[in-house]
Amino acid sequence: MIALCNQFNFDSFGSCMDEFFQSSDGDVATQVLQFANVSGSDGQYICAKVINKSCPQPTAIKLDLTHYFSKPKPPNARAPPPSGRKSVRVLHLSDFHLDPRYDNGAEADCSQFLCCRDGSVKTSSPNKTVIPAPRWGAFFCDTPYDLAGSVMQAVPELAGVDGSFEWGIFTGDLISHDNDNALGRAYTEYEEVAVFSMIKQIVGSVPVYATLGNHDGWPQAFNTPINLGPSFVGGQFSWNYEHVSSLWEKFDWIDSASQNFAKVHYGAYSMVTKFGLKVISFNTDFWYNDNWFNFVDTENPDISGQFRFIADELQDAEDNHQRVWIIGHVPPGWDGFSALPNPSNLFFQIVTRYSPHVIAEIFFGHNHEDEFAIFYANNATNITVENALMTQWISPSITPLSNLNSGFRAYDVDPVTFNIIDAYTWFSNVTAFEAINNQTKGGAPFEFEYSAREAYGGGINWPTGAPLNATFWHHVTEQWEANPALVETFTAFQGKLSTQTRNCTSSACTTSKICYARSGSQPISALCPFGSEFGSVQ
């Protein structure tokens, strides 16, 4: 693998030795090549995703859903009307990426990955530190403990109602962005304990429903379907599912039945809150394109069985008149950069089957940016306000990496319908961290950024008390079409008001962001005319 990487210049983190050494990703690569059908679709995906896009990525297969749903969608399925009751406050944290190796004063603009570390160097200035890393964080670095402490102090004071929440969600990624050869099982378990313990400290007895991100394991992003080869192959990552699920149970975030399920089902579980809301958490690594095990049996959209699990849980909720939140990490839509076609297409069909009468909201993280994407009926073949069914909320990150401010979010939620009435985001200005480097009291300051209802609802005269549902967000994209300057407002929020955010003033960028916002799966976003070129502000 190392020789092939050097010969053909594979995409790799660091050197080919760093990427494909046995204690890094070489062991996984050889397993994938053993089990994959390299002369068929599997080989096409490997060629497209690993070998510098040398082949075109296969398009989505035609799904056979004849026997996938046990019952047809009820006629005239509708979301319940707003209850009119006082909303409850819900916390949303995502993409923590704690870096316990962060070194104050180290090079923050280094020429290698990850910066703000002992030994970080800028090649053009090897004997002088160009930008010393402030104690609170930097644009090319992950979250130092000092910034983590500032977040933990700010969250209940700024985002809570009287300092508290009714529940919280965490949409993945605890671990720093190191190459796999600089990580390990003990390091991963340490970070999982550290971050979840900090969150537990600020929420107290309030449950937080968490999901696994692509950086929440080792080697990162890799998860095997349990039926892949001998048990020691299919179960090689079970240690992590057992570890995180035991933490969730220890902190009273899930019960023992959910923990027993999660530890043998890739960290996935469902829980019913005291309000009656069902929360379904699943492992999105099974559509993430950096999970090389997804290149085995690529024509099967559900190699893990997770989407069967989600559909069954939603059917149970429909039968029992329950409302559902779904939480994951890697979004299936937006610019479609991270998700594979077949599983994200299957998820899209599941969402359209059970929306909007069962599913109330869907949440992801991963992109580190503030984004949303809409699911439409009939595979989005007719993108109209009448066909807008469901929204995926893509949360901003706590880590500043890369070129972003640090941020977090909270929602006002209808306690009966469980739809979001408003969303609030706070941020901390990374550009100002150097100036407060020597302060002796207080942490990195966080300030209010915006209310989604106020920022986007004025132009469409959205009714008071009506949820910020897919209809609302479709109207927002119509406003963008009528007045492209409004896309610049969204773009500023996308980067959490970072001074490094790329603007969006060209017609190509505006067209792309409208297209991304209307793309609920990878096959749909793949139709956007400029690809993923304008998907990120980083």
Short mmCIF file of C-alpha atoms in Angstrom, two decimals, residues 1-3 5-6 10-29 112-114 178-183 218-220 222 292:
data_model
loop_
_atom_site.label_atom_id
_atom_site.label_comp_id
_atom_site.label_asym_id
_atom_site.label_seq_id
_atom_site.Cartn_x
_atom_site.Cartn_y
_atom_site.Cartn_z
CA MET A 1 0.00 0.00 0.00
CA ILE A 2 2.83 2.43 0.82
CA ALA A 3 4.54 1.64 -2.49
CA CYS A 5 0.54 5.30 -2.72
CA ASN A 6 3.98 6.65 -3.64
CA PHE A 10 -3.01 8.58 -3.58
CA ASP A 11 -4.87 11.13 -1.48
CA SER A 12 -3.23 10.81 1.92
CA PHE A 13 -2.76 12.67 5.19
CA GLY A 14 0.93 13.38 5.53
CA SER A 15 3.30 10.97 3.82
CA CYS A 16 2.29 7.61 2.34
CA MET A 17 4.14 6.01 5.24
CA ASP A 18 2.04 8.02 7.71
CA GLU A 19 -1.18 7.00 5.94
CA PHE A 20 -0.60 3.33 5.20
CA PHE A 21 1.68 2.08 7.95
CA GLN A 22 0.22 -0.93 9.77
CA SER A 23 -0.55 1.07 12.93
CA SER A 24 -2.26 3.75 10.84
CA ASP A 25 -4.64 2.95 7.94
CA GLY A 26 -2.71 0.25 6.10
CA ASP A 27 -4.43 -2.54 8.01
CA VAL A 28 -7.86 -1.20 7.03
CA ALA A 29 -6.85 -0.72 3.39
CA GLN A 112 1.83 20.81 8.27
CA PHE A 113 -1.28 19.45 9.97
CA LEU A 114 -2.29 20.00 12.87
CA ASP A 178 -4.93 14.17 14.04
CA ASN A 179 -3.71 11.68 11.49
CA ASP A 180 -4.46 8.11 12.57
CA ASN A 181 -0.80 7.38 13.27
CA ALA A 182 -0.89 10.08 15.97
CA LEU A 183 -4.03 8.68 17.62
CA TRP A 218 -9.89 4.97 15.89
CA PRO A 219 -8.83 4.71 13.18
CA GLN A 220 -11.11 7.67 12.44
CA PHE A 222 -13.80 3.45 9.99
CA TRP A 292 -13.39 2.73 3.30
#
